[in-house]
Coordinates of N, CA and C in Angstrom, one line a residue:
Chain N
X1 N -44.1 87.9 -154.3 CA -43.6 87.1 -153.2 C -43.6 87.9 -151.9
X2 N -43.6 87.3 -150.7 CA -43.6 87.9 -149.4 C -42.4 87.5 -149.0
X3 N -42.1 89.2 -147.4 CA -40.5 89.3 -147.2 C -41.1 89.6 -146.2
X4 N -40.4 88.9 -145.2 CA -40.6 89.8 -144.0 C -39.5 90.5 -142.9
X5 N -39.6 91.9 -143.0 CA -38.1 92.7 -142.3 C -38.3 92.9 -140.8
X6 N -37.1 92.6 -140.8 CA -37.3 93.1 -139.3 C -35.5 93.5 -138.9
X7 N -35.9 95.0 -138.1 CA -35.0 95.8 -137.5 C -35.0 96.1 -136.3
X8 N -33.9 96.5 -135.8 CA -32.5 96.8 -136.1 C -32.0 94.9 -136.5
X9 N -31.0 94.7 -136.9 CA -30.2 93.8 -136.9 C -29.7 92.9 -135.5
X10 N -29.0 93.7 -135.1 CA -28.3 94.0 -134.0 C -28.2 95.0 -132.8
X11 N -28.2 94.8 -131.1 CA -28.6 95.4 -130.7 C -28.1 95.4 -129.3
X12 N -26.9 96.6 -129.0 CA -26.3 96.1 -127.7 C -27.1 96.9 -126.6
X13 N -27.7 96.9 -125.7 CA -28.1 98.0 -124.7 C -28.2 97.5 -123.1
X14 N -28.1 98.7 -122.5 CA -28.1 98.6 -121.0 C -29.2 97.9 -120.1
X15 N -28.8 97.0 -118.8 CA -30.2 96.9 -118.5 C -30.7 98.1 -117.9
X16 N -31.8 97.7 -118.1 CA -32.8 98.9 -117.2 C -33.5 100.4 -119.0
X17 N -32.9 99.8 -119.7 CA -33.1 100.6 -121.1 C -34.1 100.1 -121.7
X18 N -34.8 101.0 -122.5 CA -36.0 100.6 -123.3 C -35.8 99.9 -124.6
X19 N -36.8 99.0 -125.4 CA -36.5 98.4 -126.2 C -37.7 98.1 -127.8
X20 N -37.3 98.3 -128.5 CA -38.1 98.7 -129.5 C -37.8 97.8 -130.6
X21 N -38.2 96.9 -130.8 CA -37.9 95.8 -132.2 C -39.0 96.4 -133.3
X22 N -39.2 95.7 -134.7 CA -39.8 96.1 -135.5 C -39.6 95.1 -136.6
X23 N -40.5 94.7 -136.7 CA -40.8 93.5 -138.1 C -42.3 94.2 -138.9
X24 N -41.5 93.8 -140.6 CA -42.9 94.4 -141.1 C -43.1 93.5 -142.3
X25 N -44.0 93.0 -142.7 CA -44.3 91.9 -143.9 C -45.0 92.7 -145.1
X26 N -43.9 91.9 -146.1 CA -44.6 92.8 -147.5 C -45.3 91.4 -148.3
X27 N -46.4 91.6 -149.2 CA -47.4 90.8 -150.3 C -47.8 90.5 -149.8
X28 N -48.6 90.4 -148.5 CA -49.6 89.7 -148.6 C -50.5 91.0 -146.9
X29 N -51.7 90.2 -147.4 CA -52.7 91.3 -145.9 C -53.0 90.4 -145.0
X30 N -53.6 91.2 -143.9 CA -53.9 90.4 -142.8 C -53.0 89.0 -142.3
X31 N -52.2 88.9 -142.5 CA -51.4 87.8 -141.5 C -51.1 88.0 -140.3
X32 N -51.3 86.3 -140.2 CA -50.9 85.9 -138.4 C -49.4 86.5 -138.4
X33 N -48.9 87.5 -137.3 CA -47.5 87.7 -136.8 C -47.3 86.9 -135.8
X34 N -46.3 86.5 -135.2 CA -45.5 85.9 -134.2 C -43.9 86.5 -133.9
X35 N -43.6 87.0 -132.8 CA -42.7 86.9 -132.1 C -41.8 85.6 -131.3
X36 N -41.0 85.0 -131.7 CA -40.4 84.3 -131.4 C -38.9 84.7 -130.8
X37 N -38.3 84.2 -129.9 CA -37.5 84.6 -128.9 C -36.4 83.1 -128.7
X38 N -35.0 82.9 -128.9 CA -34.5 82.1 -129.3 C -33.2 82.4 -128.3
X39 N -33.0 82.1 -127.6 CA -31.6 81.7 -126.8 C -30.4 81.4 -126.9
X40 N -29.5 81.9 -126.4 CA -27.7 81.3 -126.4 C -28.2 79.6 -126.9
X41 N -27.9 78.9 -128.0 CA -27.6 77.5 -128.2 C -29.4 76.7 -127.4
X42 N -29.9 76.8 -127.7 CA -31.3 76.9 -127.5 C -32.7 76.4 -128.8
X43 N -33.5 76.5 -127.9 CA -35.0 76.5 -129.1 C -35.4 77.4 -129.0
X44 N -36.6 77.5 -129.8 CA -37.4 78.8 -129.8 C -38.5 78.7 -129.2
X45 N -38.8 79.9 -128.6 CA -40.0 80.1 -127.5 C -40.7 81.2 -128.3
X46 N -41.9 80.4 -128.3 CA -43.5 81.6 -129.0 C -43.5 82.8 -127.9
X47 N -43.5 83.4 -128.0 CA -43.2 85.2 -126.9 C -45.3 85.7 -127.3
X48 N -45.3 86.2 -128.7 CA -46.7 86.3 -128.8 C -46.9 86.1 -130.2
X49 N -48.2 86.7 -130.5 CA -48.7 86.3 -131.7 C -50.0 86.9 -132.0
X50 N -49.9 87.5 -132.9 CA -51.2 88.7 -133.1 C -52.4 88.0 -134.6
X51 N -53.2 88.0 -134.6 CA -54.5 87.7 -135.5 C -54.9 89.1 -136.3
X52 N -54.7 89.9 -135.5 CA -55.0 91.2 -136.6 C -54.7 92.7 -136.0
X53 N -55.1 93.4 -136.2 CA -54.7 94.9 -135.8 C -55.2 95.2 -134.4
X54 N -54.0 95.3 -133.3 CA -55.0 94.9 -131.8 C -54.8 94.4 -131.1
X55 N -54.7 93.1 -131.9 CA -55.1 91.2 -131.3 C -53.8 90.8 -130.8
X56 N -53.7 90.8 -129.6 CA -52.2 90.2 -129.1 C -52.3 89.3 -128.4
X57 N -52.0 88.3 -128.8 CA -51.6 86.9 -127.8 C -50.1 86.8 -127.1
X58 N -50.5 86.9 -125.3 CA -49.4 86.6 -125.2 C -48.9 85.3 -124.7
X59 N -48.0 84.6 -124.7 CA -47.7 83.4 -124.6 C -46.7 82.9 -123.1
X60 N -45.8 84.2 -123.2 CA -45.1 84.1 -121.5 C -45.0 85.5 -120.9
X61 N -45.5 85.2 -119.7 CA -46.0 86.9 -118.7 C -44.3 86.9 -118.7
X62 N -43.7 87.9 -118.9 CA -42.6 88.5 -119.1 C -42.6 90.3 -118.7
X63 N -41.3 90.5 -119.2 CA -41.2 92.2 -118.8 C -41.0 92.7 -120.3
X64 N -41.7 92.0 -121.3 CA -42.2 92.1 -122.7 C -43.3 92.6 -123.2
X65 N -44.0 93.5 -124.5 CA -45.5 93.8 -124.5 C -44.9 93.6 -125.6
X66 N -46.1 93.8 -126.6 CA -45.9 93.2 -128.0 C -47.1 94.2 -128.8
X67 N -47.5 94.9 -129.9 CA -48.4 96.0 -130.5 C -48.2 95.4 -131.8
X68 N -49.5 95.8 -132.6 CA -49.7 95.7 -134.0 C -50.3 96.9 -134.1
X69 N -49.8 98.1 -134.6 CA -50.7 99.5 -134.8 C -51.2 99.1 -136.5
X70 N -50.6 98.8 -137.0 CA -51.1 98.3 -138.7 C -51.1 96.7 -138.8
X71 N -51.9 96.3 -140.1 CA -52.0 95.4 -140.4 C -50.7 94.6 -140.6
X72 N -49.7 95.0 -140.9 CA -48.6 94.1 -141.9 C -47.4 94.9 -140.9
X73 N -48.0 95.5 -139.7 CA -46.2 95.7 -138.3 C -46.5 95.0 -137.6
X74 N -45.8 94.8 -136.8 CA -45.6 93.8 -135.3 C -44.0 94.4 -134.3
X75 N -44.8 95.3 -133.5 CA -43.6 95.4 -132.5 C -43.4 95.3 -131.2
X76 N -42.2 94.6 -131.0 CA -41.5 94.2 -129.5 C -41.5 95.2 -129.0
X77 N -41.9 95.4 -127.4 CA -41.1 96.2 -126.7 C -40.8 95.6 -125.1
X78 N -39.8 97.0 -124.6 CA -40.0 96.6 -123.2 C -39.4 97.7 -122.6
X79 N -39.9 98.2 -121.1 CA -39.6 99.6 -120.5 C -38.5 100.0 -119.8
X80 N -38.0 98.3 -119.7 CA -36.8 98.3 -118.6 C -36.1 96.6 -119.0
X81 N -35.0 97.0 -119.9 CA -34.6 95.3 -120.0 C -34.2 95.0 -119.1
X82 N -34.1 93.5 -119.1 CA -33.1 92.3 -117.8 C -32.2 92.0 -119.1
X83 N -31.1 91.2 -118.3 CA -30.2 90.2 -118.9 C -30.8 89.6 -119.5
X84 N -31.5 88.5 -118.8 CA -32.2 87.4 -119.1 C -32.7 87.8 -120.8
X85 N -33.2 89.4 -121.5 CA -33.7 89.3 -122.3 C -32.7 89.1 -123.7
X86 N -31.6 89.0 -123.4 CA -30.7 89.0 -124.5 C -30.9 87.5 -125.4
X87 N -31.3 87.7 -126.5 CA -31.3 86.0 -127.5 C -31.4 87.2 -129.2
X88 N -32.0 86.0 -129.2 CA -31.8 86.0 -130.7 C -33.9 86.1 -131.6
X89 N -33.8 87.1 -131.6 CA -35.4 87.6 -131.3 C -35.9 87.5 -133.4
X90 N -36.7 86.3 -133.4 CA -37.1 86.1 -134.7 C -38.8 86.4 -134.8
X91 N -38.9 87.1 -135.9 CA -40.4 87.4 -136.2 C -41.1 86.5 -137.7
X92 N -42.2 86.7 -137.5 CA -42.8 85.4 -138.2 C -44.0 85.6 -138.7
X93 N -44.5 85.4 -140.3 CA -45.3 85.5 -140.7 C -46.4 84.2 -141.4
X94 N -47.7 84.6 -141.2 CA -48.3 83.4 -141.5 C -48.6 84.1 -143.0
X95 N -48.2 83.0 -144.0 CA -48.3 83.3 -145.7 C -48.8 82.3 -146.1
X96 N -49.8 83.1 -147.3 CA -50.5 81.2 -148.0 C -50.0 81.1 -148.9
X97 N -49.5 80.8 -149.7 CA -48.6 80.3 -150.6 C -48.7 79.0 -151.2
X98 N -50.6 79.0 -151.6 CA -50.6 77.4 -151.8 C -51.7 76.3 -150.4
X99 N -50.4 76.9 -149.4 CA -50.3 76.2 -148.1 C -49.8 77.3 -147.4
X100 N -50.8 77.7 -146.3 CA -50.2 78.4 -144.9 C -49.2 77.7 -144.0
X101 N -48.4 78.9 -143.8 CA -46.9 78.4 -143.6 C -46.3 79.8 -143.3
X102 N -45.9 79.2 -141.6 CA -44.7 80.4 -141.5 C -43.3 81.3 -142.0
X103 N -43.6 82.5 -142.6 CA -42.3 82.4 -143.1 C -41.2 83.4 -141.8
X104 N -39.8 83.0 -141.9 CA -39.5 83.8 -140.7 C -38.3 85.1 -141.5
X105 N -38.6 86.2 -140.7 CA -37.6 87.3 -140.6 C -36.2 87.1 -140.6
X106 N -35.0 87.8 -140.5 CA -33.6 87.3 -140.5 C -33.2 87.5 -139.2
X107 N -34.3 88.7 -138.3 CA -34.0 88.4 -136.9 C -33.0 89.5 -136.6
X108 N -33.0 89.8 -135.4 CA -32.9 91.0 -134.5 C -31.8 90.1 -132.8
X109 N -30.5 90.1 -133.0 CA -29.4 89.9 -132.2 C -29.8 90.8 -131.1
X110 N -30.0 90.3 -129.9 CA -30.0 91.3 -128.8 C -29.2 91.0 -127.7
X111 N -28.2 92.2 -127.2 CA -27.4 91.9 -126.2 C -27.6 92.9 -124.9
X112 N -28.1 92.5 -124.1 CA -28.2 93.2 -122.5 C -27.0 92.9 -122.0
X113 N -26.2 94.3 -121.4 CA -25.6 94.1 -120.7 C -25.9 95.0 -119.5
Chain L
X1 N -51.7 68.3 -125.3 CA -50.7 69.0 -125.6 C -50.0 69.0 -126.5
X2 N -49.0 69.3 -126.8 CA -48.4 68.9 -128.6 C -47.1 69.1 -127.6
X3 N -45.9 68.4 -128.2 CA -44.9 68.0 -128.0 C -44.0 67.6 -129.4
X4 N -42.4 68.6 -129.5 CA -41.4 68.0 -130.4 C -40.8 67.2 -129.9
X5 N -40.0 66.0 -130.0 CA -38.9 65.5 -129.8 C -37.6 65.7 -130.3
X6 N -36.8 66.2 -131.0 CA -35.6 66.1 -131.6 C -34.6 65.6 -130.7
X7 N -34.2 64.3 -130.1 CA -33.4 63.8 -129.1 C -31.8 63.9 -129.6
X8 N -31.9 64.5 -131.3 CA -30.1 64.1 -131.8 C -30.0 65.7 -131.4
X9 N -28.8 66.1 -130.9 CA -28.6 67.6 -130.4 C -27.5 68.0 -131.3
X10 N -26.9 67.2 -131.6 CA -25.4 67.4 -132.5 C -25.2 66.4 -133.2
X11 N -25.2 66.4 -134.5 CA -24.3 65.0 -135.2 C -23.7 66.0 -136.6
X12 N -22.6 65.2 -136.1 CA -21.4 65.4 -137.1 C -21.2 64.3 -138.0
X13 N -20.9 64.9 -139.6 CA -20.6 63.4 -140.6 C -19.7 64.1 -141.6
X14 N -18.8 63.8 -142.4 CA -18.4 63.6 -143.1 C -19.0 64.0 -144.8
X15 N -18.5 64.9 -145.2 CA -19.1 65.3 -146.5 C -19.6 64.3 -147.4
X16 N -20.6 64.0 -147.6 CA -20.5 63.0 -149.0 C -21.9 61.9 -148.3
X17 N -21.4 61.8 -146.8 CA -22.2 61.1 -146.1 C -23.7 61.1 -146.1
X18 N -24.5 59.7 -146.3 CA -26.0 60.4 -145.7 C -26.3 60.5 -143.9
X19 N -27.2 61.0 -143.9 CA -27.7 61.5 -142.7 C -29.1 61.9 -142.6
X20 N -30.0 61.1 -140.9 CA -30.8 61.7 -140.8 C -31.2 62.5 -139.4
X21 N -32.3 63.2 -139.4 CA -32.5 64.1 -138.4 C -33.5 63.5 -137.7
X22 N -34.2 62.8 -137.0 CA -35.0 62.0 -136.3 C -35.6 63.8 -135.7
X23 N -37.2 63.1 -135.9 CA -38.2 63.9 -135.0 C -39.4 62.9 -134.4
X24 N -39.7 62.8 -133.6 CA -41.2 62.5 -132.9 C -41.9 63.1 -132.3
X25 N -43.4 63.3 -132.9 CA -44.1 63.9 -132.1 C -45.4 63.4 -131.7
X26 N -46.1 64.6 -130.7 CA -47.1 63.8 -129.6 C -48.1 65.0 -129.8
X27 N -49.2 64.8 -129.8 CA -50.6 65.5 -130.6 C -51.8 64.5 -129.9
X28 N -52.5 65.1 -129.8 CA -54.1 64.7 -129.5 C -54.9 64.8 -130.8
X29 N -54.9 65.7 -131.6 CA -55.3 65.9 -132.8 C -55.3 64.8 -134.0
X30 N -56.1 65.2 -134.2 CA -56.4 64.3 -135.5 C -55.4 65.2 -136.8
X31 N -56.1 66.0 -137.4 CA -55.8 67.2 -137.8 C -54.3 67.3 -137.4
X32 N -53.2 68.0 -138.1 CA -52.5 68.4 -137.9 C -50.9 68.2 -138.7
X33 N -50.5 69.2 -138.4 CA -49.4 70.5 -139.9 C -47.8 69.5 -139.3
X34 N -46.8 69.4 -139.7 CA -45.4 69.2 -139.5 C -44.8 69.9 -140.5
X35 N -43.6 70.9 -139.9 CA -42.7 71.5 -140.8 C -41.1 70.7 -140.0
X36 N -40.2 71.3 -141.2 CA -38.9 71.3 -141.4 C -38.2 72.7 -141.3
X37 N -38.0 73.3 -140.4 CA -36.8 74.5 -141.0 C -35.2 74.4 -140.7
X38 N -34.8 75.2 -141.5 CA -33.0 74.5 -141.2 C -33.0 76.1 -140.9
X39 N -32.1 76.2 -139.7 CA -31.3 77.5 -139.5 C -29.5 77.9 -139.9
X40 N -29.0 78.7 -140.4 CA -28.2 78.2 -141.0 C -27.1 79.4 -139.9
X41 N -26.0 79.5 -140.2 CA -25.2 80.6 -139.0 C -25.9 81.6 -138.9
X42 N -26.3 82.6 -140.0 CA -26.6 83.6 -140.9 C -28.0 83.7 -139.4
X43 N -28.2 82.6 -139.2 CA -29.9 82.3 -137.9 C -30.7 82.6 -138.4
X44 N -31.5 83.2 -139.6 CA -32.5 83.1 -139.9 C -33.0 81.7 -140.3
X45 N -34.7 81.3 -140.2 CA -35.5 80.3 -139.8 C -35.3 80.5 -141.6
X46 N -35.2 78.7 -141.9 CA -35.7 78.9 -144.0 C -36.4 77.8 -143.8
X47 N -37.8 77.9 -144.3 CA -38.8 76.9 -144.3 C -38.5 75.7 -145.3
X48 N -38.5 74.6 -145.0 CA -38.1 73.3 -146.0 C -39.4 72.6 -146.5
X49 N -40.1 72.3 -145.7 CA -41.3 71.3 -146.0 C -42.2 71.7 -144.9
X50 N -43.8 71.2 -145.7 CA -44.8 71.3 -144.6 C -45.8 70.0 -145.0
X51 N -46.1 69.4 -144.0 CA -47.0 67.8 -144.5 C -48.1 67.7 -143.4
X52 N -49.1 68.1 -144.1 CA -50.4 67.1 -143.0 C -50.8 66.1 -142.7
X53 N -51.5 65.7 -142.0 CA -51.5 64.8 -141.0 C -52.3 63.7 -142.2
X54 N -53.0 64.1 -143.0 CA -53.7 63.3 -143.8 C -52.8 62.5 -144.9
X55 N -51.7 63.4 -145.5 CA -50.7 62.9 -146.6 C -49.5 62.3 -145.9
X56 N -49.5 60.6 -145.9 CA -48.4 60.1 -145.9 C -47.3 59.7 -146.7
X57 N -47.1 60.0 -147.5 CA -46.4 60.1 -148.7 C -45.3 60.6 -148.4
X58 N -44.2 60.0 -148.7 CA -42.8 60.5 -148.8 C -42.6 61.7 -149.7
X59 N -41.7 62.5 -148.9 CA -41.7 63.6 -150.4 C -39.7 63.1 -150.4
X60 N -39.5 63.7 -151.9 CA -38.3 63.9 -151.7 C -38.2 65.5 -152.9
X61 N -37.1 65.6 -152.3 CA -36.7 67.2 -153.2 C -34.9 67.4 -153.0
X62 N -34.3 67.2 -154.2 CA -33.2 67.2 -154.5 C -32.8 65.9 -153.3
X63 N -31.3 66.6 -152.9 CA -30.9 65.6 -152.3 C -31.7 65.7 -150.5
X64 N -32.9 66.2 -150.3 CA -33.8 65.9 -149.1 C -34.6 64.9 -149.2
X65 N -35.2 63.9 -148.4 CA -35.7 63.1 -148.2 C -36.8 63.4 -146.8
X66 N -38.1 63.3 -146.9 CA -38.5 62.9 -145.2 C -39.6 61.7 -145.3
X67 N -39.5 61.4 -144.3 CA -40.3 60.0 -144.3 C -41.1 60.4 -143.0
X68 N -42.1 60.5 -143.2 CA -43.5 60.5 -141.9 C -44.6 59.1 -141.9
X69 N -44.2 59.0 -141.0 CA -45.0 57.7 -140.3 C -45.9 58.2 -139.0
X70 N -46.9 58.3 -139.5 CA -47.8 58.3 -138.0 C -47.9 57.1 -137.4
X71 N -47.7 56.0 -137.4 CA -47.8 55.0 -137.1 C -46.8 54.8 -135.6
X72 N -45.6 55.3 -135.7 CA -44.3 55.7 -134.8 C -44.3 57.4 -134.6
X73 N -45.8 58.1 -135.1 CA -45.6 59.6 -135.1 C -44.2 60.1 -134.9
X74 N -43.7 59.9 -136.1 CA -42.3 60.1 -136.7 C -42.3 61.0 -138.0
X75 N -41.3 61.7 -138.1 CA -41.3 62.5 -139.2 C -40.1 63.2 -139.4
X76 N -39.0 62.2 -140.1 CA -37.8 62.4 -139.8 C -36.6 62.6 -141.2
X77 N -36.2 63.5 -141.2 CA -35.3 64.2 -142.4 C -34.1 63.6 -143.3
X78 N -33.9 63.0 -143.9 CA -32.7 62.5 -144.2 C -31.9 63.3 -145.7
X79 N -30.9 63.2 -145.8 CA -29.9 64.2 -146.1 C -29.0 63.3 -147.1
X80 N -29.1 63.8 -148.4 CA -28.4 62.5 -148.9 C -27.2 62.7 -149.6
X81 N -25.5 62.3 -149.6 CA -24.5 62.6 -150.3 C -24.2 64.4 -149.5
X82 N -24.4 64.2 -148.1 CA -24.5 65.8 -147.5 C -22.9 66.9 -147.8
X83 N -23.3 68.0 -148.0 CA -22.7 69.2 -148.6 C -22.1 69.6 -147.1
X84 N -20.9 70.6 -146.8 CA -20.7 71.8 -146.3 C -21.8 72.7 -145.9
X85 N -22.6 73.1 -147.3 CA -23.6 73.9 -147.1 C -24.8 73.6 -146.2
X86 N -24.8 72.4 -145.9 CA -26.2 71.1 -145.3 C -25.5 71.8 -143.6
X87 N -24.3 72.5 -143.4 CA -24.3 72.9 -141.6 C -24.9 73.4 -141.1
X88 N -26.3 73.5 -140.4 CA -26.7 74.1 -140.1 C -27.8 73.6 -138.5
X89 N -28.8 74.3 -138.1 CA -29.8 73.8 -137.3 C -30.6 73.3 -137.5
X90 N -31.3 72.2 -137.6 CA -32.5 72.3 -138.1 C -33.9 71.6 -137.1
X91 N -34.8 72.6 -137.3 CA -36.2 72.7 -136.2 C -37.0 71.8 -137.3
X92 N -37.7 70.8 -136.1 CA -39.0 70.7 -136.5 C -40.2 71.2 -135.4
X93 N -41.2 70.9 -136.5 CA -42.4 71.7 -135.7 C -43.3 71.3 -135.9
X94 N -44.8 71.4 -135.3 CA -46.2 71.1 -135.1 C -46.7 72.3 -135.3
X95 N -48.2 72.3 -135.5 CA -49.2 72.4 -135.0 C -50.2 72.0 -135.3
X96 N -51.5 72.1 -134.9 CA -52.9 71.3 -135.4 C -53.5 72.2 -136.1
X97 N -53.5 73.2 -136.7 CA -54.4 74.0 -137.7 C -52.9 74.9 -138.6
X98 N -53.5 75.5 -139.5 CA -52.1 76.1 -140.4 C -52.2 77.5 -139.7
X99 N -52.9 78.0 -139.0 CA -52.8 79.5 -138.5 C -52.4 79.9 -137.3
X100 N -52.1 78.3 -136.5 CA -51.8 78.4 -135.3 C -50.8 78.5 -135.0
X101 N -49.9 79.0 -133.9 CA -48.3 78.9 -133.4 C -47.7 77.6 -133.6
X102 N -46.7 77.6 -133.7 CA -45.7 76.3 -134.1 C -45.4 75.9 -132.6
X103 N -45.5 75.0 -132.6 CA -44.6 74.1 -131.6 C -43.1 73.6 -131.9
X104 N -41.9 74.1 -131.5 CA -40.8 73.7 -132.2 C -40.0 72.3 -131.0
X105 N -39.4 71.6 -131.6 CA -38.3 70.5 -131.1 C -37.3 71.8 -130.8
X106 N -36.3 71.5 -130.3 CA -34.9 72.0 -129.9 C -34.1 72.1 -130.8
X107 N -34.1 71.4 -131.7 CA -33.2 71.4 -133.1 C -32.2 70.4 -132.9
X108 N -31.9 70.1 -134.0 CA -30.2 69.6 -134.1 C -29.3 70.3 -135.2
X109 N -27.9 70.2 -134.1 CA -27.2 70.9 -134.9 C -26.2 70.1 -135.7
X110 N -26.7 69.9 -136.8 CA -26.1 69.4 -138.0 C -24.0 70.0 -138.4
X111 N -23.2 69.1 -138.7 CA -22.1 69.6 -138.8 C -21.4 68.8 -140.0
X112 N -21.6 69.3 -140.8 CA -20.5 68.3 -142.6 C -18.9 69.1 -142.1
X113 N -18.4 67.8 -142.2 CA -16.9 68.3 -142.3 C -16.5 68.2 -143.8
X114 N -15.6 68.6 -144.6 CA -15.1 68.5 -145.8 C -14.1 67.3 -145.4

């Protein structure tokens, strides 16, 4: 079966501080990742989305960059947070299982203060 | 462009109650994927169902129900004899190929009282 982790949990930091998320997917190779980015009482906003080792799609020009150095990582970052970036930051794997189908991470709490 | 609707933002019922989650969507595509995920406190995304655009068939699975109508490009959730455990968010989504980004609705936030 596939699992996809992603760390830290939880995440209080200053603005103007750097930012390092990290999602990693186990059983399966080459999947589509996605970063998804989720708001105080909100929907979710596609942030990016990678095809393979490299391949980053980004979806909103932001103070965000997004890396895949391996096949099965996907990581957030940013050099200098805003407020504005504090949500609820979910990562996402494309799995076939039959049927391709996103599965999501348990997600990474972020709080800028 | 692809577009969710989920217009119910909050509905609250009564344990035991049925309940549905209304979704509409808007696609150019012929082609094309509809999922279900319920988010629950805990906020992680838990996948429920996925249906293409070709299979209109009702599915049902325990006490879940969805009924998709492209006819009203509808594809909407119903919840049957709902639990405590049924509180949660729940997204629907698009897209037109299975490898593509999701398009999500806003969600609605579902609420069973005991």
């Amino acid at each position: 079966s596939q699992t996809i982790h992603q760390w830290p949990a939880t995440l209080v930091q200053p603005v103007g501080s750097p930012l390092s998320l990290e999602c990693t997917v186990e059983g399966t190779s080459n999947p589509n990742l996605y970063w998804y980015r989720q708001a105080a009482g909100r929907g979710l906003q596609l942030l990016f989305y990678s095809v393979g080792i490299g391949q980053i799609s980004s979806e909103v020009p932001q103070n965000l960059s997004a890396s895949r150095p391996q096949d099965r990582q996907f990581i957030l970052s940013s050099k200098k947070l805003l407020l504005s970036d504090s949500g609820f930051y979910l990562c996402a794997g494309l799995i076939f299982s039959g049927e391709e189908t996103q599965y999501f991470g348990p997600g990474t709490r972020l709080l800028v203060l | 462009a692809q577009k969710v609707t989920q217009a119910q933002t909050e509905i609250s019922v009564v344990e035991k109650e049925d309940v549905t989650l209304d979704c509409v969507y808007e696609t150019r595509d012929t082609t094309y994927y509809l999922f279900w995920y319920k988010q629950p406190p805990s906020g992680e995304l838990v996948f429920l169902i996925r249906r293409n655009s070709f299979d209109e068939q009702n599915e049902i699975s325990g006490r879940y129900s969805w009924n998709f109508q492209k006819s009203t490009s509808s594809f909407n959730f119903t919840i049957t004899a709902s639990q405590v455990v049924d509180s949660a968010v729940y997204f629907c989504a698009l897209t037109f190929s299975g490898n593509t980004p999701l398009v999500f609705g806003k969600g609605t936030r579902l609420s069973v009282i005991a």
